Short mmCIF file of C-alpha atoms and ligand atoms in Angstrom, two decimals:
data_model
loop_
_atom_site.label_atom_id
_atom_site.label_comp_id
_atom_site.label_asym_id
_atom_site.label_seq_id
_atom_site.Cartn_x
_atom_site.Cartn_y
_atom_site.Cartn_z
CA MET A 33 58.93 334.67 129.21
CA ILE A 34 60.65 332.04 131.12
CA HIS A 35 59.90 328.79 129.72
CA GLY A 36 61.66 325.38 130.19
CA ALA A 37 61.46 323.94 126.44
CA GLY A 38 65.25 324.34 126.14
CA LYS A 39 66.57 322.43 129.15
CA LEU A 40 67.12 319.61 126.98
CA ARG A 41 69.35 321.86 124.88
CA ARG A 42 73.01 319.54 124.49
CA TRP A 43 76.15 321.70 124.85
CA PRO A 44 78.03 320.71 121.58
CA ILE A 45 81.48 320.98 123.50
CA SER A 46 80.10 318.35 125.83
CA GLY A 47 81.52 317.84 129.25
CA ALA A 48 83.92 320.77 128.94
CA TRP A 49 82.32 322.72 130.80
CA PHE A 50 82.88 321.30 133.89
CA LEU A 51 86.65 320.76 132.97
CA SER A 52 86.68 324.33 131.85
CA VAL A 53 85.74 325.29 135.48
CA LEU A 54 88.56 323.79 136.99
CA ILE A 55 91.04 325.17 133.99
CA VAL A 56 90.30 328.39 135.35
CA ILE A 57 90.52 327.59 139.26
CA ASN A 58 94.00 325.89 138.32
CA GLY A 59 94.97 328.88 135.89
CA CYS A 60 93.97 332.17 138.12
CA SER A 61 95.66 332.37 141.33
CA SER A 62 93.33 334.74 142.50
CA PHE A 63 90.53 332.18 142.90
CA VAL A 64 90.42 329.54 145.90
CA PRO A 65 88.63 326.65 144.51
CA PRO A 66 85.31 325.93 146.64
CA SER A 67 85.01 322.43 147.35
CA LEU A 68 84.03 320.10 145.00
CA PRO A 69 80.58 318.59 146.50
CA SER A 70 79.38 322.00 146.45
CA LEU A 71 79.61 322.88 142.74
CA PRO A 72 76.00 323.50 141.80
CA SER A 73 75.96 321.52 137.79
CA LEU A 74 78.43 318.95 136.36
CA GLY A 75 76.06 319.47 132.87
CA PRO A 76 76.38 321.77 130.10
CA PRO A 77 74.77 325.53 131.46
CA THR A 78 70.97 325.19 131.19
CA GLU A 79 68.90 327.97 130.01
CA ASP A 80 68.25 328.37 134.09
CA ASP A 81 71.72 328.91 134.31
CA GLU A 82 72.26 331.25 131.74
CA VAL A 83 69.47 333.49 133.34
CA ARG A 84 71.32 333.30 136.25
CA ILE A 85 74.63 334.20 134.67
CA SER A 86 72.78 337.47 133.16
CA ARG A 87 71.40 338.34 136.70
CA GLU A 88 74.72 337.92 138.78
CA PHE A 89 76.65 339.77 135.55
CA ARG A 90 74.16 342.77 135.57
CA ARG A 91 74.48 343.27 139.49
CA GLU A 92 78.34 343.50 138.79
CA ALA A 93 78.03 345.41 136.03
CA LYS A 94 76.04 348.14 138.16
CA LYS A 95 79.00 348.63 140.34
CA GLN A 96 81.65 348.75 137.09
CA PHE A 97 79.44 350.63 134.64
CA LYS A 98 78.00 353.72 134.71
CA PHE A 99 74.62 353.67 132.89
CA VAL A 100 72.34 356.21 130.66
CA ASN A 101 69.18 356.28 133.37
CA ASN A 102 67.22 359.14 131.26
CA PRO A 103 63.68 357.19 130.28
CA GLU A 104 63.69 358.51 126.86
CA VAL A 105 66.96 356.55 126.23
CA GLU A 106 65.64 353.09 128.47
CA ARG A 107 62.50 353.24 126.21
CA TYR A 108 64.32 353.86 122.76
CA MET A 109 66.38 350.76 123.31
CA ASP A 110 63.38 348.37 124.79
CA ARG A 111 61.36 349.32 122.01
CA ILE A 112 63.88 348.68 119.27
CA GLY A 113 64.95 345.16 121.16
CA GLN A 114 61.38 344.36 121.85
CA ARG A 115 59.97 344.85 118.22
CA ILE A 116 63.10 342.95 117.19
CA LEU A 117 61.96 339.97 120.06
CA SER A 118 58.24 339.84 118.77
CA ALA A 119 59.23 339.35 115.32
CA MET A 120 61.27 335.92 116.44
CA GLY A 121 58.17 334.29 118.25
CA PRO A 122 58.36 333.09 121.76
CA GLN A 123 61.72 333.31 123.86
CA PRO A 124 63.36 331.82 126.68
CA PHE A 125 64.26 334.73 128.50
CA ASP A 126 63.19 338.46 129.81
CA TYR A 127 65.57 340.18 127.54
CA ARG A 128 66.99 343.33 129.04
CA PHE A 129 68.61 346.37 127.41
CA PHE A 130 71.37 348.53 129.03
CA VAL A 131 72.75 352.22 127.93
CA VAL A 132 76.71 352.27 128.97
CA GLU A 133 78.02 355.81 129.24
CA ASP A 134 81.10 355.28 127.64
CA SER A 135 82.43 357.32 124.03
CA GLN A 136 83.91 353.96 123.09
CA LEU A 137 82.35 351.86 120.31
CA ASN A 138 81.07 348.87 121.86
CA ALA A 139 78.13 346.55 122.50
CA PHE A 140 77.96 342.88 123.97
CA ALA A 141 75.49 340.01 124.71
CA VAL A 142 75.65 338.17 127.99
CA PRO A 143 74.19 334.95 127.95
CA GLY A 144 70.63 334.76 129.09
CA GLY A 145 69.44 337.81 127.66
CA THR A 146 71.23 340.65 128.66
CA ILE A 147 72.76 343.26 126.23
CA TYR A 148 74.80 346.55 126.45
CA MET A 149 75.36 349.10 124.47
CA TYR A 150 78.03 352.00 124.94
CA SER A 151 76.71 355.32 124.33
CA GLY A 152 79.71 355.95 122.13
CA LEU A 153 77.97 353.47 119.25
CA ILE A 154 74.72 355.23 119.56
CA GLU A 155 76.88 358.56 119.16
CA ARG A 156 77.86 357.29 115.98
CA ALA A 157 75.08 355.67 114.51
CA LYS A 158 73.70 357.13 111.40
CA SER A 159 69.94 355.83 112.04
CA THR A 160 67.70 353.60 114.28
CA ASP A 161 67.78 350.92 111.29
CA GLU A 162 71.74 350.66 112.42
CA ILE A 163 70.92 350.33 116.17
CA ALA A 164 68.55 347.27 115.19
CA GLY A 165 71.35 345.67 112.86
CA VAL A 166 73.47 345.41 116.09
CA LEU A 167 70.80 344.36 118.24
CA GLY A 168 69.57 341.66 116.16
CA HIS A 169 72.99 340.85 115.78
CA GLU A 170 73.61 340.65 119.69
CA ILE A 171 70.30 339.05 120.20
CA THR A 172 71.54 336.13 118.00
CA HIS A 173 74.55 335.86 120.05
CA ILE A 174 72.05 334.89 123.22
CA LYS A 175 69.39 333.07 121.41
CA GLY A 176 71.86 330.65 119.60
CA HIS A 177 73.86 330.25 123.02
CA HIS A 178 76.97 331.43 121.13
CA MET A 179 79.20 331.59 124.28
CA ALA A 180 78.53 328.22 125.29
CA ARG A 181 79.21 326.85 121.85
CA SER A 182 82.57 329.17 121.78
CA SER A 183 85.70 326.80 121.49
CA GLY A 184 89.77 328.25 121.84
CA PRO A 185 90.94 329.84 124.66
CA ASP A 186 89.43 333.38 124.95
CA ALA A 187 85.86 331.76 124.66
CA ILE A 188 86.42 329.17 127.09
CA SER A 189 87.80 331.19 130.12
CA VAL A 190 84.94 333.70 129.70
CA LEU A 191 82.47 330.69 130.01
CA SER A 192 84.28 329.49 132.83
CA LEU A 193 84.66 332.77 134.01
CA LEU A 194 80.61 332.89 133.87
CA SER A 195 80.25 329.69 135.09
CA MET A 196 81.71 331.05 138.27
CA VAL A 197 78.81 332.79 138.69
CA LEU A 198 76.95 329.64 139.37
CA LEU A 199 79.32 328.53 141.92
CA ALA A 200 78.67 331.90 143.89
CA ARG A 201 76.05 330.17 145.81
CA SER A 202 78.79 327.90 147.58
CA GLY A 203 81.88 330.21 147.44
CA SER A 204 82.12 333.08 149.50
CA GLY A 205 80.74 336.20 148.79
CA ALA A 206 84.49 337.78 147.91
CA GLN A 207 85.50 334.93 146.05
CA ALA A 208 82.33 334.94 143.92
CA ALA A 209 82.49 339.03 143.20
CA GLY A 210 86.11 338.72 142.19
CA ALA A 211 85.23 335.83 139.66
CA VAL A 212 82.01 337.77 138.26
CA GLY A 213 84.07 341.20 138.15
CA GLN A 214 86.92 339.64 135.88
CA ALA A 215 83.97 337.86 134.00
CA VAL A 216 82.61 341.52 133.28
CA SER A 217 85.91 342.91 132.00
CA ALA A 218 86.11 339.70 129.49
CA THR A 219 82.85 339.52 128.45
CA ARG A 220 82.66 343.15 126.73
CA GLN A 221 85.70 342.29 124.52
CA ILE A 222 84.92 338.36 123.57
CA ALA A 223 85.46 337.76 120.26
CA TYR A 224 83.61 335.11 118.75
CA SER A 225 84.39 332.90 116.07
CA ARG A 226 84.38 333.72 112.55
CA GLN A 227 81.32 330.95 111.93
CA LEU A 228 79.39 332.48 114.92
CA GLU A 229 79.75 336.01 113.87
CA MET A 230 78.61 335.19 110.51
CA GLU A 231 75.41 333.69 111.97
CA ALA A 232 74.69 336.61 114.18
CA ASP A 233 75.12 338.94 110.99
CA THR A 234 73.09 336.58 109.02
CA LEU A 235 69.92 335.52 111.35
CA GLY A 236 70.32 339.31 113.16
CA VAL A 237 69.67 341.14 109.62
CA ARG A 238 66.96 338.80 108.92
CA TYR A 239 65.22 339.13 112.70
CA MET A 240 65.42 343.09 112.43
CA ALA A 241 63.89 343.13 108.83
CA ALA A 242 61.10 340.71 110.07
CA ALA A 243 60.43 343.35 112.80
CA GLY A 244 60.05 346.12 110.06
CA TYR A 245 63.39 347.81 110.45
CA ASP A 246 65.63 348.31 106.90
CA PRO A 247 68.21 345.96 106.76
CA LYS A 248 70.43 348.17 104.79
CA GLY A 249 70.83 349.44 108.35
CA SER A 250 73.11 346.70 109.15
CA LEU A 251 75.48 346.87 106.15
CA GLY A 252 75.12 350.74 106.63
CA PHE A 253 76.87 350.44 110.32
CA LEU A 254 79.52 347.86 108.71
CA LYS A 255 80.15 350.82 106.82
CA THR A 256 80.15 353.28 109.55
CA LEU A 257 82.77 351.04 111.47
CA ASP A 258 85.15 350.63 108.30
CA GLN A 259 84.97 354.67 108.48
CA GLU A 260 85.72 354.73 111.76
CA ARG A 261 88.64 352.23 111.50
CA ALA A 262 89.54 354.69 108.55
CA LEU A 263 89.47 357.72 111.04
CA ASN A 264 91.55 356.52 113.74
CA PRO A 265 93.63 353.73 112.89
CA VAL A 266 95.43 353.95 115.91
CA ASP A 267 92.78 353.58 118.32
CA VAL A 268 90.61 350.72 117.16
CA PRO A 269 87.28 350.74 118.84
CA PRO A 270 86.32 347.51 121.06
CA TYR A 271 83.60 346.84 119.05
CA LEU A 272 86.02 346.70 115.68
CA MET A 273 88.71 344.31 117.51
CA THR A 274 85.69 341.75 118.41
CA HIS A 275 84.18 342.53 115.17
CA PRO A 276 86.77 342.81 112.52
CA ILE A 277 85.16 343.93 109.00
CA SER A 278 86.00 341.62 106.55
CA GLN A 279 85.39 341.25 102.53
CA GLU A 280 83.81 338.33 103.45
CA ARG A 281 81.55 339.97 106.14
CA VAL A 282 80.57 342.48 103.75
CA ALA A 283 80.01 340.22 101.29
CA ASN A 284 77.70 337.92 103.04
CA MET A 285 75.50 340.64 104.72
CA GLU A 286 74.90 341.61 100.81
CA GLN A 287 74.23 338.62 99.83
CA VAL A 288 71.79 338.07 102.54
CA LEU A 289 70.21 341.60 101.79
CA ARG A 290 69.98 340.23 97.94
CA SER A 291 68.12 337.11 99.08
CA LEU A 292 65.72 339.36 101.63
CA GLY A 293 64.31 341.02 98.47
CA LYS A 294 62.19 343.96 99.49
CA THR A 295 61.01 344.02 102.85
CA GLU A 296 58.49 346.04 104.34
CA VAL A 297 60.00 348.58 106.31
CA ARG A 298 57.92 350.55 108.99
CA SER A 299 60.47 352.91 110.46
CA GLU A 300 59.59 355.66 112.97
CA GLN A 301 59.43 359.29 111.60
CA PRO A 302 60.98 361.16 112.53
CA ASP A 303 63.89 359.13 113.26
CA PRO A 304 63.89 358.91 117.78
CA LEU A 305 67.74 358.55 117.36
CA LYS A 306 68.16 362.24 116.84
CA LYS A 307 66.65 362.89 120.34
CA VAL A 308 68.74 360.11 121.74
CA GLN A 309 71.69 361.23 120.31
CA ILE A 310 71.01 364.86 121.90
CA ILE A 311 70.48 363.15 125.53
CA ILE A 312 73.59 361.64 125.44
CA ARG A 313 75.43 364.59 124.61
CA MET A 314 73.81 367.11 126.57
CA GLU A 315 74.64 364.12 129.65
CA ARG A 316 78.23 365.16 128.60
CA HIS A 317 77.86 368.61 129.11
CA ASP A 318 78.00 369.88 125.45
CA GLY A 319 74.74 371.57 126.09
CA ASP A 320 75.79 375.01 123.91
CA VAL A 321 77.59 373.56 121.41
CA VAL A 322 74.13 371.12 120.55
CA VAL A 323 71.98 374.02 120.88
CA GLY A 324 73.92 375.93 118.80
CA GLU A 325 73.97 373.42 115.92
CA TYR A 326 70.28 372.92 115.89
CA GLU A 327 69.82 376.70 115.86
CA LYS A 328 71.95 376.53 112.66
CA LEU A 329 70.18 373.98 110.86
CA VAL A 330 66.76 375.61 111.92
CA ARG A 331 67.93 378.77 110.08
CA GLN A 332 68.86 376.60 106.97
CA ASN A 333 65.74 375.06 107.07
CA PRO A 334 63.31 376.95 109.06
CA GLN A 335 60.25 374.91 107.63
CA SER A 336 60.84 371.35 109.17
CA ALA A 337 59.22 370.14 111.95
CA GLU A 338 61.73 367.62 112.95
CA LEU A 339 64.33 370.02 113.60
CA LEU A 340 62.34 372.70 115.26
CA GLN A 341 61.55 369.65 117.76
CA LEU A 342 64.83 368.49 117.99
CA LEU A 343 65.79 372.44 118.66
CA GLY A 344 63.26 372.75 121.10
CA PHE A 345 64.07 369.45 123.13
CA ALA A 346 67.92 370.31 123.64
CA GLN A 347 66.71 373.67 124.55
CA GLN A 348 64.25 371.78 127.11
CA LEU A 349 67.11 369.88 128.19
CA LYS A 350 69.06 372.83 128.88
CA GLY A 351 66.13 374.65 131.18
CA GLN A 352 65.61 377.37 128.12
CA LEU A 353 61.90 376.46 128.28
CA ALA A 354 60.22 379.52 126.80
CA GLU A 355 62.17 378.87 123.30
CA ALA A 356 61.56 374.86 123.29
CA GLN A 357 57.86 376.05 123.88
CA LYS A 358 57.90 378.39 120.79
CA ASN A 359 59.91 375.55 118.81
CA TYR A 360 57.84 372.91 119.82
CA GLU A 361 54.29 375.01 119.09
CA LYS A 362 55.65 376.07 115.63
CA ALA A 363 56.69 372.15 115.01
CA GLN A 364 53.22 371.06 115.92
CA GLN A 365 51.62 373.54 113.51
CA LEU A 366 53.56 372.25 110.89
CA ASN A 367 53.22 368.42 111.68
CA PRO A 368 50.19 368.15 114.54
CA ASN A 369 50.25 364.15 114.16
CA ASN A 370 53.73 363.10 115.56
CA ALA A 371 53.15 361.33 118.54
CA GLY A 372 56.55 361.97 120.03
CA LEU A 373 56.19 365.69 119.65
CA GLN A 374 52.82 365.97 121.55
CA ARG A 375 54.69 363.80 124.24
CA ASP A 376 57.44 366.59 124.58
CA LEU A 377 55.05 369.30 124.60
CA GLY A 378 53.08 367.65 127.37
CA ARG A 379 56.13 367.82 129.52
CA LEU A 380 56.99 370.95 128.48
CA TYR A 381 53.72 372.19 129.53
CA THR A 382 53.97 370.25 133.08
CA GLN A 383 57.62 371.88 133.60
CA LEU A 384 55.93 375.08 132.91
CA GLY A 385 52.90 374.80 135.01
CA ASN A 386 50.67 374.78 132.24
CA THR A 387 48.70 371.69 133.33
CA ALA A 388 45.67 373.09 131.36
CA SER A 389 47.29 372.46 128.33
CA ALA A 390 49.49 369.62 129.52
CA GLY A 391 46.86 367.33 129.58
CA PRO A 392 45.31 367.24 126.19
CA ALA A 393 48.35 367.44 124.65
CA PHE A 394 49.26 363.99 126.38
CA ASP A 395 45.73 362.82 125.11
CA ARG A 396 47.06 363.55 121.74
CA ALA A 397 50.20 361.56 121.95
CA LEU A 398 48.07 358.82 123.16
CA ALA A 399 45.55 358.92 120.64
CA LEU A 400 48.58 358.68 117.79
CA GLU A 401 50.51 355.99 120.11
CA PRO A 402 48.01 354.17 122.61
CA LYS A 403 50.43 351.80 124.32
CA GLU A 404 53.78 354.13 124.89
CA ALA A 405 54.60 353.80 128.55
CA LEU A 406 56.73 356.45 128.17
CA THR A 407 53.72 358.68 127.77
CA TYR A 408 52.14 357.03 130.56
CA LEU A 409 55.28 357.87 133.19
CA TYR A 410 54.97 361.66 132.22
CA LEU A 411 51.36 361.72 132.70
CA GLY A 412 51.59 360.48 135.65
CA GLU A 413 54.13 363.20 136.48
CA LEU A 414 51.49 365.93 135.84
CA PHE A 415 48.63 364.01 137.77
CA GLU A 416 51.29 364.01 140.53
CA LYS A 417 51.96 367.47 140.03
CA GLN A 418 48.00 368.35 139.85
CA GLY A 419 47.91 366.69 143.23
CA ASP A 420 45.09 363.80 141.80
CA LEU A 421 47.27 360.73 143.17
CA ARG A 422 44.77 358.39 142.27
CA SER A 423 44.97 359.34 138.58
CA ALA A 424 48.91 359.36 138.90
CA ALA A 425 48.55 355.87 140.06
CA GLY A 426 46.32 354.89 137.35
CA ALA A 427 49.01 356.20 134.57
CA TYR A 428 51.72 354.57 136.27
CA LEU A 429 50.05 351.23 136.00
CA ASN A 430 49.59 351.52 132.52
CA ALA A 431 53.14 352.40 132.07
CA ASN A 432 53.60 349.50 134.07
CA ASN A 433 51.46 347.36 131.87
CA PHE A 434 53.05 348.23 128.64
CA SER A 435 56.35 347.93 129.87
CA PRO A 436 56.43 345.27 132.43
CA LEU A 437 60.43 344.73 132.47
CA TRP A 438 61.04 348.84 133.43
CA ASP A 439 61.99 349.30 136.93
CA LYS A 440 60.92 353.08 137.04
CA PRO A 441 56.90 352.54 136.81
CA PRO A 442 56.98 350.50 139.94
CA TYR A 443 59.28 352.54 141.82
CA ARG A 444 56.98 355.48 140.77
CA LEU A 445 53.50 353.61 141.90
CA GLY A 446 55.23 352.61 145.31
CA VAL A 447 55.74 356.28 146.14
CA VAL A 448 52.25 357.42 145.20
CA TYR A 449 50.74 354.42 147.14
CA GLY A 450 52.81 355.49 149.96
CA LYS A 451 51.54 359.49 150.00
CA LEU A 452 47.78 357.39 149.51
CA ASN A 453 48.64 355.64 152.20
CA ARG A 454 47.66 352.32 150.70
CA LEU A 455 50.77 351.02 152.62
CA GLY A 456 50.55 347.29 151.11
CA ASP A 457 50.61 348.04 147.45
CA ALA A 458 53.40 350.75 148.23
CA TYR A 459 55.95 348.36 149.43
CA TYR A 460 54.62 345.62 146.62
CA TYR A 461 55.61 347.76 144.01
CA LEU A 462 58.65 349.15 145.46
CA GLY A 463 59.55 345.67 146.11
CA ARG A 464 58.57 344.99 141.98
CA SER A 465 61.11 347.40 141.49
CA PHE A 466 63.94 346.48 143.15
CA LEU A 467 63.55 342.95 141.58
CA LEU A 468 63.74 344.48 138.31
CA GLN A 469 67.08 346.14 139.59
CA ASP A 470 68.22 342.69 140.39
CA GLU A 471 68.30 343.79 144.18
CA ASP A 472 67.02 340.70 145.90
CA GLN A 473 67.71 341.43 149.36
CA LYS A 474 65.69 344.79 149.33
CA ALA A 475 62.98 343.21 146.98
CA ILE A 476 62.61 340.79 149.52
CA ALA A 477 62.31 343.04 152.40
CA ASP A 478 59.62 344.93 150.88
CA PHE A 479 57.58 342.21 149.83
CA GLU A 480 57.46 340.95 153.35
CA ARG A 481 56.66 343.99 154.41
CA ALA A 482 53.87 343.84 152.19
CA LEU A 483 52.51 340.32 153.05
CA LYS A 484 52.13 341.48 156.59
CA LEU A 485 50.14 344.73 155.49
CA VAL A 486 47.81 342.95 152.49
CA GLY A 487 47.16 339.61 154.33
CA GLU A 488 48.56 336.21 153.28
CA ASN A 489 45.11 335.13 151.66
CA SER A 490 44.44 338.44 149.80
CA PRO A 491 44.56 338.08 146.42
CA ARG A 492 47.87 340.37 146.40
CA GLY A 493 49.05 338.40 149.44
CA GLN A 494 49.14 335.31 146.99
CA LEU A 495 50.93 336.88 144.35
CA ILE A 496 53.63 338.25 147.10
CA LYS A 497 54.12 334.69 148.65
CA GLU A 498 54.66 333.64 144.63
CA GLU A 499 57.40 336.53 144.56
CA LEU A 500 59.00 335.48 147.49
CA THR A 501 59.48 332.05 146.93
CA THR A 502 61.16 332.29 143.88
CA LEU A 503 63.53 335.34 145.29
CA ARG A 504 64.23 332.93 148.16
CA ALA A 505 64.97 330.12 146.14
CA ARG A 506 67.53 331.74 143.88
CA ARG A 507 69.09 333.49 147.12
CA ARG A 508 72.50 332.03 147.95
ZN1 ZN B 77 79.04 339.36 117.07
#
């Protein structure tokens, strides 16, 4: 949640921020400097500025990157991120996590709470604990305002490009877009100082351990990176360029692990990373290979509930629904208490049109894991398929409540309310969904439509008026 406590934070390179904006303007011929009186801020970037930087960055990143939009993958990242954040106490930012569809091994953080992880990194990770290690590290860069604290030619120019985002309100649209575009390119390969990297390693592993992830995952990921370097010495992954593995880093990590002692590890079993890796590989059209691999693994180990589930999952994604059902049901007999498996079963039965079996499967999933937004999203799909739109809306509302920064539940709510002819609610939730996608213009248009329909004095009307005030205030 956003609060104002950090606004008085001092920036160590005081005064340099304004200066660095000018350096970039002078140093880069593609910028025409906006006139000085319209500069939005002369002081160091506040946390509000960082929030704005994140928002503009996300808008530009949508044009430059292709994202993995699968709901399983989105929830996977958000679950890990939110779990780490909740172990860290109140935060000044709404953190957002994205998976970029790109086979390179990379991840980076943007000031103001936005983190991008490449699918190539997820594919090479060996456990969710390793992913949590990377997220803990990147969250620390944001929490510690490392970009603002950076010095040196690279860091300064990246920060300057990001500060151009703040000029966007006063400069022309084209200038601003050019600046943000360059900022996106530069930020994905930013290298922080050795000292800031050590800080991110040290605190990142503490945060992820406090969240119940195995801190050895952080060291494990360093080793994964090192193997990658040994395997492919010519084509060095971007993450290794920005995060070189040094003896010092490894020794520091080992020292932190020793100081942490034995921590309480609460891993999800089976590790949900495998499913996410299957989705990423299937989206790249490796379907036959993936199914073949899991068929072989199941032949070698026919009593493994996890392998049966994963084979079924790959088959389901490939459209081999009858085979998937057989393997899921076998897995369920071996391990009936797996929420993820029950959810997969519910979804498969929905696809098969077996709605009588789908409902109880989702009920079992929710009994085991009552607050999972993904289960409610799929339950809503089942209700829609049954023509029970009121129950569908109820399920999507729960999904929205349990994962309030996820754009998919409000979108579905908007569609369902539209079908129910509750147009005020429909436009309100469509507006919410656009807001979460950083589509301010569309959000404003839908909120305005909603406001006309529900009336300014209704409780929802009051809420919409507040949303509109915030949105208009940040419009350039
Ligand atoms: Zn780093």
